[in-house]
Backbone as a printed PyTorch tensor [residue, N CA C, xyz], in Angstrom:
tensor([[[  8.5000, -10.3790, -12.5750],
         [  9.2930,  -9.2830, -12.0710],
         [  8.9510,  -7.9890, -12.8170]],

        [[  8.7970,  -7.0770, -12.1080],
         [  8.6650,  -6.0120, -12.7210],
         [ 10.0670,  -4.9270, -13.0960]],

        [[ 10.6590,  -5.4340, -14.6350],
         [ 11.7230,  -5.1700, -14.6700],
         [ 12.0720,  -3.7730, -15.6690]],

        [[ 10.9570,  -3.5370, -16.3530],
         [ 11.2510,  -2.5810, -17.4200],
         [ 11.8270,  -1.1480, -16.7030]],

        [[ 12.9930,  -0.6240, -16.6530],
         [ 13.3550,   0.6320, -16.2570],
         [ 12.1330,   1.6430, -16.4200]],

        [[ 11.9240,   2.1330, -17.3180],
         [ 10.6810,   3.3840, -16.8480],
         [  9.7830,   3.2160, -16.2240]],

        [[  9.3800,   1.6570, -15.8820],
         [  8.2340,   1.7240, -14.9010],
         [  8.9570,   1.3470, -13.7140]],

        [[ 10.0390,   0.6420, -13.4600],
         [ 10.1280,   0.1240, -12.0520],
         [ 11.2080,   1.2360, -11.6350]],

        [[ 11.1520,   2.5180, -12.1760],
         [ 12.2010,   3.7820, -11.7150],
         [ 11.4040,   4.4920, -11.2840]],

        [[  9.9040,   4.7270, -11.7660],
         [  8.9960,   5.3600, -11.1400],
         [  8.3080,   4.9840, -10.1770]],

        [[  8.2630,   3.4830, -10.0340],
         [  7.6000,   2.7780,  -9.0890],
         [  8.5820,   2.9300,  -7.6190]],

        [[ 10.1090,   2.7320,  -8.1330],
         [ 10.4910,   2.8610,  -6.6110],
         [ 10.6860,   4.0540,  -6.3610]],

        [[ 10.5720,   5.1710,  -7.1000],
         [ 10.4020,   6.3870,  -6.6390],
         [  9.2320,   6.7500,  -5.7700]],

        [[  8.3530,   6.5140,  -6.1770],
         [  7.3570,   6.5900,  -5.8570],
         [  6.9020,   6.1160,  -4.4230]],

        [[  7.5440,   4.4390,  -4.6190],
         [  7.6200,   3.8290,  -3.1410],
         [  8.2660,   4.7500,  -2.2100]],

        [[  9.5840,   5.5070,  -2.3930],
         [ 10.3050,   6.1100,  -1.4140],
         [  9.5800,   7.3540,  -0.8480]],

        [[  8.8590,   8.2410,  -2.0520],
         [  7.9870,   9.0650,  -1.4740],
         [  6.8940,   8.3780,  -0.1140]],

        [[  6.4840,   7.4290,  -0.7000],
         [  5.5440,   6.8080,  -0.1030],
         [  5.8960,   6.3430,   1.2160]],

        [[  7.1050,   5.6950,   1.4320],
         [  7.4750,   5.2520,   2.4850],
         [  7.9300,   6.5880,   3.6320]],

        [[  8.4020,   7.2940,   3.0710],
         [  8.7920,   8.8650,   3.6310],
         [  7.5030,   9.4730,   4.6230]],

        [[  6.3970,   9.3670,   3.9040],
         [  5.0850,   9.9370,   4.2500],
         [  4.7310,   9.0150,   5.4080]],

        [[  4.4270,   7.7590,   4.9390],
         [  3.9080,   6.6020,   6.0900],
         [  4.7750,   6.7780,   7.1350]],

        [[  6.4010,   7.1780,   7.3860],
         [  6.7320,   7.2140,   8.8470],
         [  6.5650,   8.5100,   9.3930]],

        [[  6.1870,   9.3700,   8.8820],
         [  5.6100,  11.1250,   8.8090],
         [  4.2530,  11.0790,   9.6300]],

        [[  3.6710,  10.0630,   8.9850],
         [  2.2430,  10.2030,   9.8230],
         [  1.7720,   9.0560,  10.5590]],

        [[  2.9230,   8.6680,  11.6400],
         [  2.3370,   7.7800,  12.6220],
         [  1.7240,   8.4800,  13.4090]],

        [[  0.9730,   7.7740,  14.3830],
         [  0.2300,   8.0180,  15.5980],
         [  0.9450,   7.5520,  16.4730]],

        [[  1.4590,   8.1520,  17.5370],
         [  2.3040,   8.0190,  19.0790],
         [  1.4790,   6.9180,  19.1290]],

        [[  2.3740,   6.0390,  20.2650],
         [  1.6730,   4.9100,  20.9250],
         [  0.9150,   5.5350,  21.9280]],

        [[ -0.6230,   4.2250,  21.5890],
         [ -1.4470,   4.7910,  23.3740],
         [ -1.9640,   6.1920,  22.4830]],

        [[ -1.7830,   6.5440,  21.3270],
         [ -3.0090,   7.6310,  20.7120],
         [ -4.3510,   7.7700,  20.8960]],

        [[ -5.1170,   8.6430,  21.2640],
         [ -6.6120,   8.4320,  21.1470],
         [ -6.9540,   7.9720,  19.5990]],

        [[ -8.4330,   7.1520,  19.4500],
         [ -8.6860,   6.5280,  18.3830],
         [ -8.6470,   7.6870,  16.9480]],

        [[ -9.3950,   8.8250,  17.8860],
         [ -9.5750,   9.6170,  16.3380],
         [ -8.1180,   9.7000,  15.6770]],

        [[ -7.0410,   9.7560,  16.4550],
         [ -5.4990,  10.2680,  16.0320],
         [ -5.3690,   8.9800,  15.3260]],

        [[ -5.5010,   8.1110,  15.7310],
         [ -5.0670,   6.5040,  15.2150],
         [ -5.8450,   6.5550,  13.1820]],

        [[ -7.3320,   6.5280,  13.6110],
         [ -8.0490,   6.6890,  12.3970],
         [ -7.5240,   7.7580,  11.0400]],

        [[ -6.5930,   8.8640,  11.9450],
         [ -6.6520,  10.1510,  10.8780],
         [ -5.4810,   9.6360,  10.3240]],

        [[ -4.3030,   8.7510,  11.0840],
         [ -3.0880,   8.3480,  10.7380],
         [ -3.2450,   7.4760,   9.6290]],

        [[ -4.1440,   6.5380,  10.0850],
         [ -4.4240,   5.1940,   8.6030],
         [ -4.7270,   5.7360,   8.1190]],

        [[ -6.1030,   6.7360,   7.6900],
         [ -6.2150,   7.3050,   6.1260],
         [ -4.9790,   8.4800,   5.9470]],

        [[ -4.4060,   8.6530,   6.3560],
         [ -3.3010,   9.5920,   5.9220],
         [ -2.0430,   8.8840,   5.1270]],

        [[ -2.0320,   7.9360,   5.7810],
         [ -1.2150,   6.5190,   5.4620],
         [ -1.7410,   6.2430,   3.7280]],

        [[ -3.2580,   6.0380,   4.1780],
         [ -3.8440,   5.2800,   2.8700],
         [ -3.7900,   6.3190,   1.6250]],

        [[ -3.8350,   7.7310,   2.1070],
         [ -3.8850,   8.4390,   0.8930],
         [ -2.0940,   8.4150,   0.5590]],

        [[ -1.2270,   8.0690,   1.0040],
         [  0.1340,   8.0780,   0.3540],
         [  0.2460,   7.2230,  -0.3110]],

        [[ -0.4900,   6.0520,   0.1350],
         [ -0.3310,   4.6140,  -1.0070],
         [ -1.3730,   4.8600,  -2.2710]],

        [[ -2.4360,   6.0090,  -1.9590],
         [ -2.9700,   6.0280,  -3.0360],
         [ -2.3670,   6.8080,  -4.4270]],

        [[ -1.5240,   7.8460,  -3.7070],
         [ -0.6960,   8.5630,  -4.5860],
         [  0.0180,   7.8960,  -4.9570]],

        [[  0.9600,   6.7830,  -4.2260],
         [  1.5230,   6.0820,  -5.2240],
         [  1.4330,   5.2010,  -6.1180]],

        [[  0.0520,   5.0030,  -6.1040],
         [ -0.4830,   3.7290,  -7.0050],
         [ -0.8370,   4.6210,  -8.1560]],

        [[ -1.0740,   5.9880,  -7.8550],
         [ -1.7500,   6.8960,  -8.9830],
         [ -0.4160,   7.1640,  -9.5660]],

        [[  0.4010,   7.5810,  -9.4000],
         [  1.5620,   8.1760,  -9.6260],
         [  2.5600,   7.0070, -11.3380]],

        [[  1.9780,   5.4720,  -9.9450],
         [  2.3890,   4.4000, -11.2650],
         [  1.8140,   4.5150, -12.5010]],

        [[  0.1040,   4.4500, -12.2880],
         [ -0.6600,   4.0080, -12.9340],
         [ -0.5190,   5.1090, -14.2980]],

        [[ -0.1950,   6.6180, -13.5550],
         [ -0.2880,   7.5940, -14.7220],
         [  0.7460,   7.4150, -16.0310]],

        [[  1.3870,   6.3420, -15.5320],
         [  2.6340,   5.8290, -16.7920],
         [  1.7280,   5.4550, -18.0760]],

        [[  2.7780,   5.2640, -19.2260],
         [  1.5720,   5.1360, -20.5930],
         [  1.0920,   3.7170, -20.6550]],

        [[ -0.6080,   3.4630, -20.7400],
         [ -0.9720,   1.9850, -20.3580],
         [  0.1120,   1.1320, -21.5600]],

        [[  0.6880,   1.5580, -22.5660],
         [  1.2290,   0.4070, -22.5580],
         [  2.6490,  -0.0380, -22.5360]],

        [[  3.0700,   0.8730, -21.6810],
         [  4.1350,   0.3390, -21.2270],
         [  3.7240,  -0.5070, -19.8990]],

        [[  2.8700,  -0.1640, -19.0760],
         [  2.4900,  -0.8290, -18.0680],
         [  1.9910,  -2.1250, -18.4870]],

        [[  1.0550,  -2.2260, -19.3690],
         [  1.3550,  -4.0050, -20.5240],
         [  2.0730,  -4.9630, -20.3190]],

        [[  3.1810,  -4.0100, -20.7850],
         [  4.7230,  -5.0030, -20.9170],
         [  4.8340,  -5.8120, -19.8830]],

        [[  5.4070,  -4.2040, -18.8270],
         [  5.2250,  -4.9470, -17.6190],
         [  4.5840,  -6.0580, -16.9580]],

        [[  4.3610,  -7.4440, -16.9250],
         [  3.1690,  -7.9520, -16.5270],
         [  2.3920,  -7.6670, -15.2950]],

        [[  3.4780,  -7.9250, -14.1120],
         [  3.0570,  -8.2590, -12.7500],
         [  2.8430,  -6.4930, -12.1300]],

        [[  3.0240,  -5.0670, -13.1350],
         [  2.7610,  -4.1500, -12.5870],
         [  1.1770,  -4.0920, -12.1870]],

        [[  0.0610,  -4.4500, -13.4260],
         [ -1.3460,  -4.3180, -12.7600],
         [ -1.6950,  -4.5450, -11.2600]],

        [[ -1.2760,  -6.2260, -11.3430],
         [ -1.5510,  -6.7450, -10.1140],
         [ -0.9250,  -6.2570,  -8.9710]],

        [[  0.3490,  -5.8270,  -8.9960],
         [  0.9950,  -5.4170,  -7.7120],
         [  0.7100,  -4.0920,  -7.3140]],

        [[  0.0490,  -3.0530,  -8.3550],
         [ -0.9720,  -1.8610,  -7.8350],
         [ -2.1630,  -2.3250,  -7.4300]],

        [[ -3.2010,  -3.5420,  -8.0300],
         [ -4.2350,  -3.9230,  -7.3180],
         [ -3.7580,  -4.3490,  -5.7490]],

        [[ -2.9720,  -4.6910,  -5.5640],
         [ -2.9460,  -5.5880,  -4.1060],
         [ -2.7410,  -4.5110,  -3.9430]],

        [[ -1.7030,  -3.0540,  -3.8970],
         [ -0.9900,  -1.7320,  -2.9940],
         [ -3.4370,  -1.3020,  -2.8120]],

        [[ -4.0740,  -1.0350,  -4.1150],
         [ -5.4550,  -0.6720,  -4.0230],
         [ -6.0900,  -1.5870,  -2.2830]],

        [[ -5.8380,  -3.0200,  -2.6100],
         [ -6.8630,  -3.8110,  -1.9020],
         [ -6.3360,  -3.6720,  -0.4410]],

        [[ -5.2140,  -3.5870,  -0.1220],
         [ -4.8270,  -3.0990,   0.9520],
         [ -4.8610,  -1.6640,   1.5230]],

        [[ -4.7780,  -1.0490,   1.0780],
         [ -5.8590,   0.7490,   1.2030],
         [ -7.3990,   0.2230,   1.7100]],

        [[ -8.1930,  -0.2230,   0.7860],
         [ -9.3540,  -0.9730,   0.9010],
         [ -9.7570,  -1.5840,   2.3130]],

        [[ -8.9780,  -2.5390,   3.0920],
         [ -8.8060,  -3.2540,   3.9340],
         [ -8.4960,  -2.7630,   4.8180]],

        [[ -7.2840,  -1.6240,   5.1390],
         [ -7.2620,  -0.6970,   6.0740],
         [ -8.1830,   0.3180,   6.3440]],

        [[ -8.5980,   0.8060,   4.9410],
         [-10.1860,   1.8060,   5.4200],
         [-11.0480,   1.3340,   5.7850]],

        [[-11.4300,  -0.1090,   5.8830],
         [-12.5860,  -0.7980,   6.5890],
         [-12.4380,  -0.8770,   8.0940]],

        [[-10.9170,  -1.5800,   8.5310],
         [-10.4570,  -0.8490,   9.6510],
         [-10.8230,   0.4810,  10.3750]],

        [[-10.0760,   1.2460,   9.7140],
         [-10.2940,   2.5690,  10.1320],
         [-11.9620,   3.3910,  10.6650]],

        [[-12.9160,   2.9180,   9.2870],
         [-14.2610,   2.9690,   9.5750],
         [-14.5780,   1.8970,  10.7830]],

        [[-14.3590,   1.0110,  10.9470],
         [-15.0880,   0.3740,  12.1430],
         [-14.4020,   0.8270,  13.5560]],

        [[-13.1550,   1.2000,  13.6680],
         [-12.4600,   1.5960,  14.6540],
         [-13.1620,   3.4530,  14.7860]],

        [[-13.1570,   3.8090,  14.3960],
         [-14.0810,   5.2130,  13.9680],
         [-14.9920,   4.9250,  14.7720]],

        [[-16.1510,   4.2360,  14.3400],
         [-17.2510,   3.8250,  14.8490],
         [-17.7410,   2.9960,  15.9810]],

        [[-16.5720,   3.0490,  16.8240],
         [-16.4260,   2.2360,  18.0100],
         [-16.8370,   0.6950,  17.4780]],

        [[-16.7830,   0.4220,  16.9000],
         [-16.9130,  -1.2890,  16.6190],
         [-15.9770,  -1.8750,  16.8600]],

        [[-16.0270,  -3.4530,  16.7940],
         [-14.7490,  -4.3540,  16.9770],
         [-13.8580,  -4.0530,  15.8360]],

        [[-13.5000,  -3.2110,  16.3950],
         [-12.1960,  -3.4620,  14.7320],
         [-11.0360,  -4.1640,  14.8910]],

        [[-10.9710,  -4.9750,  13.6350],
         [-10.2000,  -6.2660,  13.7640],
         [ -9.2870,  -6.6290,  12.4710]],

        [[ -7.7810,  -5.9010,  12.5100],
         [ -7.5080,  -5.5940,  11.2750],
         [ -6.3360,  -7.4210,  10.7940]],

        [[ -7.0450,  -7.7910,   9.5620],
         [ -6.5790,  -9.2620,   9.1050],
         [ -5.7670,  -8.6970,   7.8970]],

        [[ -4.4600,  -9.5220,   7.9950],
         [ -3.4670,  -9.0330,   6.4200],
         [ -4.3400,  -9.6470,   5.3740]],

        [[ -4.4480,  -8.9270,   4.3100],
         [ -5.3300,  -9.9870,   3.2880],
         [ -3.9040, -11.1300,   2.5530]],

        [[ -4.7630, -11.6340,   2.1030],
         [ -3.9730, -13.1390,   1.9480],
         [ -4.2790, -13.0290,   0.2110]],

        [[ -2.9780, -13.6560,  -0.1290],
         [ -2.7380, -13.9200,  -1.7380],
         [ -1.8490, -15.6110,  -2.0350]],

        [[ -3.0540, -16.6790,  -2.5430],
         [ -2.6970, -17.5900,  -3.4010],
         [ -1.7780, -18.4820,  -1.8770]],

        [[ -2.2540, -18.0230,  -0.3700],
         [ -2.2510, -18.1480,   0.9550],
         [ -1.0030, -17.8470,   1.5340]],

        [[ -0.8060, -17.0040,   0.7510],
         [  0.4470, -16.2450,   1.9070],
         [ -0.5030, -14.7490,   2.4080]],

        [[  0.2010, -14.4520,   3.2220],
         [  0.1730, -12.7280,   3.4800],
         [  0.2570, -11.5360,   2.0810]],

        [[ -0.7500, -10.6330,   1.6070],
         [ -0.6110, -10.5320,  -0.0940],
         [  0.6270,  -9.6840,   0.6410]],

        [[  1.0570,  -8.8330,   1.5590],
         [  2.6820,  -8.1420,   1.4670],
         [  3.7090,  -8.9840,   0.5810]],

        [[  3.6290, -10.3470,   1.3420],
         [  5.1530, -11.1130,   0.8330],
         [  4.5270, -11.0160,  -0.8670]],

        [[  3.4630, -11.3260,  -1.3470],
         [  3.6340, -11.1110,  -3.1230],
         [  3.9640,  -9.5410,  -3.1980]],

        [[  3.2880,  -8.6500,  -2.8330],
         [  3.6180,  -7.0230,  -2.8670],
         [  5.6300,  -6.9540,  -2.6750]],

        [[  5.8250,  -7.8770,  -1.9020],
         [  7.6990,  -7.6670,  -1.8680],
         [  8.4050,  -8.3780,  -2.7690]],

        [[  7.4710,  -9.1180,  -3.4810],
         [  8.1360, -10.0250,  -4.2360],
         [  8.3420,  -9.9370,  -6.1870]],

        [[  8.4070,  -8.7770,  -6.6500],
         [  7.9410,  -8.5100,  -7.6920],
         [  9.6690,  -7.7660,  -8.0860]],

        [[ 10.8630,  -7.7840,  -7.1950],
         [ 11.9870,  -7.3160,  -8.0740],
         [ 12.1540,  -5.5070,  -7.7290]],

        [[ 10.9670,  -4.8870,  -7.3060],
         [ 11.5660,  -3.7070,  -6.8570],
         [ 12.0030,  -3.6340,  -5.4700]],

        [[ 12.3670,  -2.0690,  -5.5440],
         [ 12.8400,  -1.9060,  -3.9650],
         [ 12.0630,  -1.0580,  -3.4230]],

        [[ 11.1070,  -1.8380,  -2.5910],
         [  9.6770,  -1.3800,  -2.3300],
         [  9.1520,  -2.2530,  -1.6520]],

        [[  9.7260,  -2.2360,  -0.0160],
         [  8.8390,  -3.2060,   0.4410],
         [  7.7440,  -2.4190,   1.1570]],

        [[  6.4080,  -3.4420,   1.7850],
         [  5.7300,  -3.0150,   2.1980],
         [  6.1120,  -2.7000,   3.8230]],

        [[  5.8450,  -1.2900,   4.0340],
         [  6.2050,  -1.1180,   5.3700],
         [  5.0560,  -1.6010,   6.5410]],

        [[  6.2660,  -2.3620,   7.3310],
         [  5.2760,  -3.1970,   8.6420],
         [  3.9660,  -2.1630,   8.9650]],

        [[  4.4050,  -1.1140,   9.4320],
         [  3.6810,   0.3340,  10.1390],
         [  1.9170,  -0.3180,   9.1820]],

        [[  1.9540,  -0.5560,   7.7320],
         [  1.2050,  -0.5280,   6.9550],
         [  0.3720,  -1.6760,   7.5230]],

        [[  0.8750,  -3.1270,   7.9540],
         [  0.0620,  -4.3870,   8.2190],
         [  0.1010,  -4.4640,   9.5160]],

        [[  0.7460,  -3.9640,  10.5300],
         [  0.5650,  -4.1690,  11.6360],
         [ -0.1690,  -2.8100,  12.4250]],

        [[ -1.3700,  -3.2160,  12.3150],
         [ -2.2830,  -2.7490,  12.8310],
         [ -3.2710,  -2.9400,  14.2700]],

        [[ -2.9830,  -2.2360,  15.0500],
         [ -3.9390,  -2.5750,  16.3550],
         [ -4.4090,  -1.7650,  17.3220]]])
C-alpha cells in the first residue's frame, strides 16, 4: 500500500488533476482518426505529468514507499501501450489496443489496488 502521507497526498492530487484533464480531452464519438490520435496523446501527456509530478518527490521518501516505483512504472507502461496504439491508428494500420496484463490480471486492477484514491479511468483502457 502506498501509505506514507507526503507521497500518497501528492499522488492523489495529482491523480485528480489527471483525471480532470483525461475527461477534458475526449474525442466525440464517431471522431475522425486524427481527433481520436490527438485525444490519446493528450490523455498520455496528463498521465505523464502525473507520474512526473510523483516522481519529483525526494527519492527517498519514495523508498519508503515500496509499491510507489512500480505503480508509476505501470501509470509509464500504459502511456507506452497507448502510444503504440495511437502510432498505428495514425498510420492507418490495424490498430488493436490490448490492456497490458500484470502477474495475469489487467495491470489497471494492480494500478487500483495500491490504497490510493486513484483509479484508473476506463476512458484510459477502453480503447477503440
Amino acid at each position: 500500500m502506498i501509505d506514507n502521507p507526503p507521497v500518497s497526498e501528492v499522488a492523489e492530487d495529482a491523480c485528480a488533476t489527471m483525471r480532470t484533464a483525461v475527461a477534458a480531452k475526449a474525442a466525440p464519438p464517431g471522431a475522425p482518426v486524427d481527433t481520436r490520435v490527438r485525444s490519446i496523446r493528450e490523455r498520455n501527456a496528463a498521465l505523464t505529468a502525473m507520474v512526473a509530478r510523483v516522481r519529483d518527490l525526494d527519492p527517498a521518501l519514495l523508498s519508503e514507499d515500496r509499491p510507489t516505483r512500480a505503480w508509476l512504472a505501470d501509470w509509464e507502461h500504459l502511456v507506452e501501450v497507448r502510444e503504440r496504439y495511437a502510432a498505428d491508428l495514425a498510420a492507418g494500420r490495424g490498430a488493436h489496443f490490448v490492456v497490458p496484463t500484470a502477474d495475469g490480471e489487467p495491470l489497471a486492477v494492480r494500478m487500483n489496488s495500491v490504497g490510493l484514491i486513484c483509479e484508473v479511468p476506463a476512458q484510459l483502457v477502453d480503447l477503440q
